[in-house]
Amino acid sequence: MAHTQGAYYVPHGSHWPIVGSIGLFSTVIGAANLFNGGSGLTAQPLMFLGFAIIIFMMFGWFGTVIRESVAGTYNSQVDVSFRMGMMWFIFSEVMFFAAFFGALFYARMYSVPWIGGEGHGTLTNYFLWEGFTPSWPTNGPGDIGGAFETIPPWHLPLINTLLLLSSGVTITFAHHALRQGHRRALLVWLAATIALGAAFLYFQATEYIEAYEHLNLTLGSGIYGSTFFMLTGFHGMHVTLGAIMLTVIWFRCAKGHFTRDNHFGFEAVAWYWHFVDVVWLGLFVFVYVL
């Protein structure tokens, strides 16, 4: 469809969706075969080929959107669509983490006490897990993964909390600098945000090494180990993606892609980064402290 000036922009047919579908399909097939002991072209090579196709698709598709934006193709109606899309995306991410927080809550408040004999679990405890005392953290009555220790909350987790909270402040300063037209301050504060995110990832990797090598806390350490690494691991993945997006935005800011009144690309990444901050606060309280 041809674009009419002032109308809602409808792009021409794009090949990027089918490219992305091929990449996702290849990745899933390769990973499924790899996890089930497969080999050859249907396992690891196919999975990495799928990853490469997805990365190629993302560079191409986002590049097209950036070029359209810089060319002034989008109007206020398209901007509203982008904002609504980002809001729904963040909402879906909230629900994603809510599922894991819900699993943590259910295991801690219901499952463990039940198999320990509380409530209606008296007979279960008597016949199956006699002698098991419900406590948290636990690797379950089967002592899955062996004895382990937890991560002390007031060392690396506290440092990471301060880093992410600080990054939320620096990206806010960057946003204010953008709205005031101070490009140098914008680039400095945005670079500081990226650096804080990278420092967070470094300390989280250090924490994981400490957990595996010295505390025997692994993904196989029962219900606590699985929920701990699922929550913190997926959050770390989101921080990684956020840092990559911030880096792309930094280069776009350096090229002058945004103006005081038209900078939703920056705002979208800032929203995402604040979401990552809020999720970490929940993790720090419910996974590390309590």
GROMACS .gro file of C-alpha atoms in nm:
model
  290
    1MET     CA    1   0.000   0.000   0.000
    2ALA     CA    2   0.135   0.339  -0.094
    3HIS     CA    3   0.180   0.593   0.184
    4THR     CA    4  -0.038   0.904   0.177
    5GLN     CA    5   0.099   1.212   0.349
    6GLY     CA    6  -0.076   1.274   0.682
    7ALA     CA    7  -0.249   0.934   0.688
    8TYR     CA    8  -0.176   0.644   0.918
    9TYR     CA    9   0.136   0.477   0.782
   10VAL     CA   10   0.084   0.126   0.648
   11PRO     CA   11   0.415  -0.025   0.525
   12HIS     CA   12   0.464  -0.229   0.214
   13GLY     CA   13   0.477  -0.606   0.246
   14SER     CA   14   0.781  -0.710   0.447
   15HIS     CA   15   0.985  -1.028   0.428
   16TRP     CA   16   1.114  -0.994   0.786
   17PRO     CA   17   0.827  -1.181   0.958
   18ILE     CA   18   0.886  -1.497   0.755
   19VAL     CA   19   1.261  -1.467   0.810
   20GLY     CA   20   1.200  -1.447   1.185
   21SER     CA   21   0.964  -1.744   1.171
   22ILE     CA   22   1.228  -1.954   0.995
   23GLY     CA   23   1.484  -1.853   1.255
   24LEU     CA   24   1.257  -1.938   1.549
   25PHE     CA   25   1.153  -2.270   1.393
   26SER     CA   26   1.516  -2.368   1.329
   27THR     CA   27   1.618  -2.271   1.682
   28VAL     CA   28   1.340  -2.470   1.847
   29ILE     CA   29   1.395  -2.781   1.635
   30GLY     CA   30   1.770  -2.769   1.694
   31ALA     CA   31   1.735  -2.712   2.069
   32ALA     CA   32   1.475  -2.989   2.105
   33ASN     CA   33   1.702  -3.236   1.927
   34LEU     CA   34   2.005  -3.124   2.129
   35PHE     CA   35   1.825  -3.164   2.464
   36ASN     CA   36   1.710  -3.510   2.363
   37GLY     CA   37   2.055  -3.633   2.270
   38GLY     CA   38   2.041  -3.561   1.899
   39SER     CA   39   2.344  -3.488   1.686
   40GLY     CA   40   2.434  -3.386   1.334
   41LEU     CA   41   2.261  -3.108   1.141
   42THR     CA   42   1.938  -3.145   1.343
   43ALA     CA   43   2.091  -3.045   1.675
   44GLN     CA   44   2.352  -2.787   1.770
   45PRO     CA   45   2.436  -2.651   1.420
   46LEU     CA   46   2.067  -2.602   1.341
   47MET     CA   47   2.009  -2.428   1.673
   48PHE     CA   48   2.296  -2.183   1.619
   49LEU     CA   49   2.185  -2.127   1.259
   50GLY     CA   50   1.842  -2.035   1.394
   51PHE     CA   51   2.000  -1.791   1.641
   52ALA     CA   52   2.198  -1.632   1.358
   53ILE     CA   53   1.884  -1.593   1.145
   54ILE     CA   54   1.698  -1.431   1.437
   55ILE     CA   55   1.981  -1.184   1.496
   56PHE     CA   56   1.993  -1.106   1.123
   57MET     CA   57   1.616  -1.051   1.125
   58MET     CA   58   1.634  -0.817   1.425
   59PHE     CA   59   1.906  -0.602   1.267
   60GLY     CA   60   1.714  -0.587   0.940
   61TRP     CA   61   1.365  -0.528   1.078
   62PHE     CA   62   1.465  -0.273   1.343
   63GLY     CA   63   1.688  -0.104   1.087
   64THR     CA   64   1.387  -0.062   0.858
   65VAL     CA   65   1.178   0.086   1.140
   66ILE     CA   66   1.460   0.326   1.234
   67ARG     CA   67   1.499   0.445   0.875
   68GLU     CA   68   1.124   0.502   0.847
   69SER     CA   69   1.124   0.695   1.173
   70VAL     CA   70   1.420   0.916   1.078
   71ALA     CA   71   1.257   0.986   0.743
   72GLY     CA   72   0.954   1.130   0.921
   73THR     CA   73   0.714   0.865   0.795
   74TYR     CA   74   0.536   0.819   1.128
   75ASN     CA   75   0.273   1.059   1.256
   76SER     CA   76   0.109   1.100   1.597
   77GLN     CA   77  -0.130   0.808   1.538
   78VAL     CA   78   0.160   0.572   1.471
   79ASP     CA   79   0.332   0.705   1.783
   80VAL     CA   80   0.025   0.614   1.989
   81SER     CA   81   0.030   0.264   1.837
   82PHE     CA   82   0.395   0.222   1.931
   83ARG     CA   83   0.324   0.334   2.287
   84MET     CA   84   0.032   0.097   2.325
   85GLY     CA   85   0.239  -0.188   2.183
   86MET     CA   86   0.520  -0.123   2.430
   87MET     CA   87   0.274  -0.102   2.719
   88TRP     CA   88   0.124  -0.439   2.630
   89PHE     CA   89   0.470  -0.588   2.585
   90ILE     CA   90   0.576  -0.474   2.933
   91PHE     CA   91   0.247  -0.604   3.072
   92SER     CA   92   0.322  -0.945   2.921
   93GLU     CA   93   0.665  -0.933   3.085
   94VAL     CA   94   0.500  -0.852   3.419
   95MET     CA   95   0.281  -1.160   3.380
   96PHE     CA   96   0.586  -1.367   3.285
   97PHE     CA   97   0.760  -1.284   3.611
   98ALA     CA   98   0.434  -1.306   3.805
   99ALA     CA   99   0.417  -1.674   3.709
  100PHE     CA  100   0.759  -1.742   3.865
  101PHE     CA  101   0.685  -1.532   4.172
  102GLY     CA  102   0.360  -1.725   4.201
  103ALA     CA  103   0.550  -2.054   4.186
  104LEU     CA  104   0.783  -1.931   4.461
  105PHE     CA  105   0.488  -1.822   4.676
  106TYR     CA  106   0.297  -2.147   4.624
  107ALA     CA  107   0.596  -2.366   4.702
  108ARG     CA  108   0.690  -2.168   5.010
  109MET     CA  109   0.345  -2.107   5.158
  110TYR     CA  110   0.154  -2.420   5.052
  111SER     CA  111   0.354  -2.712   4.910
  112VAL     CA  112   0.638  -2.729   5.163
  113PRO     CA  113   0.411  -2.686   5.470
  114TRP     CA  114   0.167  -2.942   5.327
  115ILE     CA  115   0.423  -3.219   5.281
  116GLY     CA  116   0.553  -3.126   5.627
  117GLY     CA  117   0.219  -3.222   5.780
  118GLU     CA  118   0.043  -2.889   5.812
  119GLY     CA  119  -0.322  -2.845   5.717
  120HIS     CA  120  -0.452  -3.139   5.514
  121GLY     CA  121  -0.104  -3.284   5.466
  122THR     CA  122  -0.090  -3.485   5.785
  123LEU     CA  123  -0.129  -3.824   5.618
  124THR     CA  124   0.108  -3.730   5.336
  125ASN     CA  125   0.373  -3.645   5.590
  126TYR     CA  126   0.308  -3.958   5.795
  127PHE     CA  127   0.313  -4.209   5.510
  128LEU     CA  128   0.557  -4.047   5.266
  129TRP     CA  129   0.778  -3.791   5.439
  130GLU     CA  130   0.773  -3.878   5.807
  131GLY     CA  131   1.021  -3.667   5.997
  132PHE     CA  132   1.037  -3.389   5.736
  133THR     CA  133   1.020  -3.048   5.899
  134PRO     CA  134   0.889  -2.773   5.671
  135SER     CA  135   1.132  -2.484   5.655
  136TRP     CA  136   1.253  -2.236   5.395
  137PRO     CA  137   1.485  -2.245   5.208
  138THR     CA  138   1.464  -2.615   5.136
  139ASN     CA  139   1.557  -2.864   4.868
  140GLY     CA  140   1.255  -3.072   4.959
  141PRO     CA  141   1.208  -3.386   5.164
  142GLY     CA  142   1.412  -3.579   4.910
  143ASP     CA  143   1.719  -3.363   4.980
  144ILE     CA  144   1.758  -3.309   4.605
  145GLY     CA  145   2.104  -3.181   4.512
  146GLY     CA  146   2.242  -3.224   4.863
  147ALA     CA  147   2.295  -2.966   5.134
  148PHE     CA  148   2.343  -2.606   5.019
  149GLU     CA  149   2.383  -2.255   5.153
  150THR     CA  150   2.198  -1.945   5.038
  151ILE     CA  151   2.344  -1.625   4.899
  152PRO     CA  152   2.387  -1.364   5.177
  153PRO     CA  153   2.156  -1.074   5.082
  154TRP     CA  154   2.369  -0.792   5.222
  155HIS     CA  155   2.673  -0.841   5.000
  156LEU     CA  156   2.653  -0.891   4.622
  157PRO     CA  157   2.270  -0.877   4.604
  158LEU     CA  158   2.272  -0.544   4.791
  159ILE     CA  159   2.545  -0.410   4.561
  160ASN     CA  160   2.341  -0.514   4.259
  161THR     CA  161   2.033  -0.348   4.406
  162LEU     CA  162   2.222  -0.021   4.448
  163LEU     CA  163   2.359  -0.050   4.095
  164LEU     CA  164   2.016  -0.096   3.937
  165LEU     CA  165   1.856   0.177   4.146
  166SER     CA  166   2.139   0.409   4.043
  167SER     CA  167   2.087   0.315   3.679
  168GLY     CA  168   1.722   0.412   3.711
  169VAL     CA  169   1.836   0.757   3.825
  170THR     CA  170   2.094   0.799   3.549
  171ILE     CA  171   1.852   0.705   3.271
  172THR     CA  172   1.602   0.956   3.414
  173PHE     CA  173   1.874   1.223   3.401
  174ALA     CA  174   1.945   1.120   3.042
  175HIS     CA  175   1.577   1.159   2.956
  176HIS     CA  176   1.567   1.508   3.106
  177ALA     CA  177   1.883   1.599   2.913
  178LEU     CA  178   1.721   1.480   2.590
  179ARG     CA  179   1.408   1.684   2.652
  180GLN     CA  180   1.621   1.993   2.721
  181GLY     CA  181   1.835   1.942   2.411
  182HIS     CA  182   2.162   1.878   2.598
  183ARG     CA  183   2.313   1.605   2.383
  184ARG     CA  184   2.646   1.580   2.565
  185ALA     CA  185   2.477   1.529   2.902
  186LEU     CA  186   2.239   1.283   2.736
  187LEU     CA  187   2.525   1.069   2.606
  188VAL     CA  188   2.712   1.082   2.939
  189TRP     CA  189   2.413   0.977   3.151
  190LEU     CA  190   2.310   0.711   2.901
  191ALA     CA  191   2.664   0.569   2.897
  192ALA     CA  192   2.658   0.566   3.279
  193THR     CA  193   2.335   0.364   3.269
  194ILE     CA  194   2.492   0.109   3.034
  195ALA     CA  195   2.801   0.085   3.257
  196LEU     CA  196   2.588   0.026   3.567
  197GLY     CA  197   2.395  -0.247   3.384
  198ALA     CA  198   2.721  -0.413   3.278
  199ALA     CA  199   2.848  -0.397   3.637
  200PHE     CA  200   2.526  -0.561   3.755
  201LEU     CA  201   2.576  -0.849   3.511
  202TYR     CA  202   2.938  -0.890   3.621
  203PHE     CA  203   2.842  -0.919   3.987
  204GLN     CA  204   2.558  -1.156   3.907
  205ALA     CA  205   2.800  -1.383   3.720
  206THR     CA  206   3.034  -1.364   4.022
  207GLU     CA  207   2.740  -1.458   4.245
  208TYR     CA  208   2.655  -1.760   4.029
  209ILE     CA  209   3.015  -1.882   4.037
  210GLU     CA  210   3.016  -1.847   4.416
  211ALA     CA  211   2.686  -2.036   4.442
  212TYR     CA  212   2.800  -2.328   4.226
  213GLU     CA  213   3.159  -2.363   4.346
  214HIS     CA  214   3.133  -2.285   4.717
  215LEU     CA  215   2.770  -2.301   4.834
  216ASN     CA  216   2.652  -2.605   4.632
  217LEU     CA  217   2.351  -2.397   4.532
  218THR     CA  218   2.264  -2.506   4.179
  219LEU     CA  219   1.966  -2.529   3.951
  220GLY     CA  220   1.927  -2.886   4.079
  221SER     CA  221   1.904  -2.787   4.447
  222GLY     CA  222   1.539  -2.876   4.483
  223ILE     CA  223   1.257  -2.625   4.473
  224TYR     CA  224   1.466  -2.342   4.614
  225GLY     CA  225   1.747  -2.383   4.363
  226SER     CA  226   1.511  -2.407   4.066
  227THR     CA  227   1.304  -2.101   4.161
  228PHE     CA  228   1.614  -1.900   4.258
  229PHE     CA  229   1.794  -1.953   3.928
  230MET     CA  230   1.480  -1.926   3.716
  231LEU     CA  231   1.391  -1.587   3.866
  232THR     CA  232   1.740  -1.438   3.884
  233GLY     CA  233   1.850  -1.597   3.556
  234PHE     CA  234   1.558  -1.465   3.353
  235HIS     CA  235   1.602  -1.126   3.516
  236GLY     CA  236   1.969  -1.128   3.418
  237MET     CA  237   1.866  -1.211   3.061
  238HIS     CA  238   1.632  -0.910   3.064
  239VAL     CA  239   1.911  -0.686   3.195
  240THR     CA  240   2.134  -0.811   2.912
  241LEU     CA  241   1.869  -0.733   2.651
  242GLY     CA  242   1.806  -0.395   2.812
  243ALA     CA  243   2.177  -0.309   2.806
  244ILE     CA  244   2.193  -0.403   2.436
  245MET     CA  245   1.893  -0.182   2.361
  246LEU     CA  246   2.046   0.106   2.560
  247THR     CA  247   2.366   0.069   2.358
  248VAL     CA  248   2.171   0.092   2.031
  249ILE     CA  249   1.988   0.399   2.164
  250TRP     CA  250   2.321   0.557   2.263
  251PHE     CA  251   2.445   0.532   1.904
  252ARG     CA  252   2.113   0.667   1.777
  253CYS     CA  253   2.140   0.961   2.017
  254ALA     CA  254   2.497   1.025   1.900
  255LYS     CA  255   2.368   1.041   1.541
  256GLY     CA  256   2.093   1.286   1.638
  257HIS     CA  257   1.799   1.059   1.564
  258PHE     CA  258   1.585   1.202   1.844
  259THR     CA  259   1.442   1.547   1.913
  260ARG     CA  260   1.295   1.703   2.226
  261ASP     CA  261   0.942   1.617   2.119
  262ASN     CA  262   0.996   1.302   1.914
  263HIS     CA  263   1.196   1.037   2.096
  264PHE     CA  264   0.971   0.741   2.168
  265GLY     CA  265   1.250   0.497   2.083
  266PHE     CA  266   1.439   0.632   2.383
  267GLU     CA  267   1.130   0.633   2.604
  268ALA     CA  268   1.044   0.272   2.520
  269VAL     CA  269   1.386   0.150   2.632
  270ALA     CA  270   1.366   0.370   2.943
  271TRP     CA  271   1.028   0.214   3.032
  272TYR     CA  272   1.177  -0.131   2.988
  273TRP     CA  273   1.476  -0.045   3.206
  274HIS     CA  274   1.254   0.087   3.486
  275PHE     CA  275   1.053  -0.236   3.465
  276VAL     CA  276   1.376  -0.432   3.511
  277ASP     CA  277   1.454  -0.219   3.819
  278VAL     CA  278   1.116  -0.286   3.978
  279VAL     CA  279   1.136  -0.661   3.917
  280TRP     CA  280   1.478  -0.671   4.082
  281LEU     CA  281   1.341  -0.500   4.394
  282GLY     CA  282   1.084  -0.777   4.420
  283LEU     CA  283   1.355  -1.038   4.370
  284PHE     CA  284   1.580  -0.883   4.631
  285VAL     CA  285   1.303  -0.881   4.893
  286PHE     CA  286   1.133  -1.215   4.829
  287VAL     CA  287   1.426  -1.428   4.708
  288TYR     CA  288   1.725  -1.294   4.904
  289VAL     CA  289   1.599  -1.118   5.217
  290LEU     CA  290   1.287  -1.307   5.326
   0.00000   0.00000   0.00000
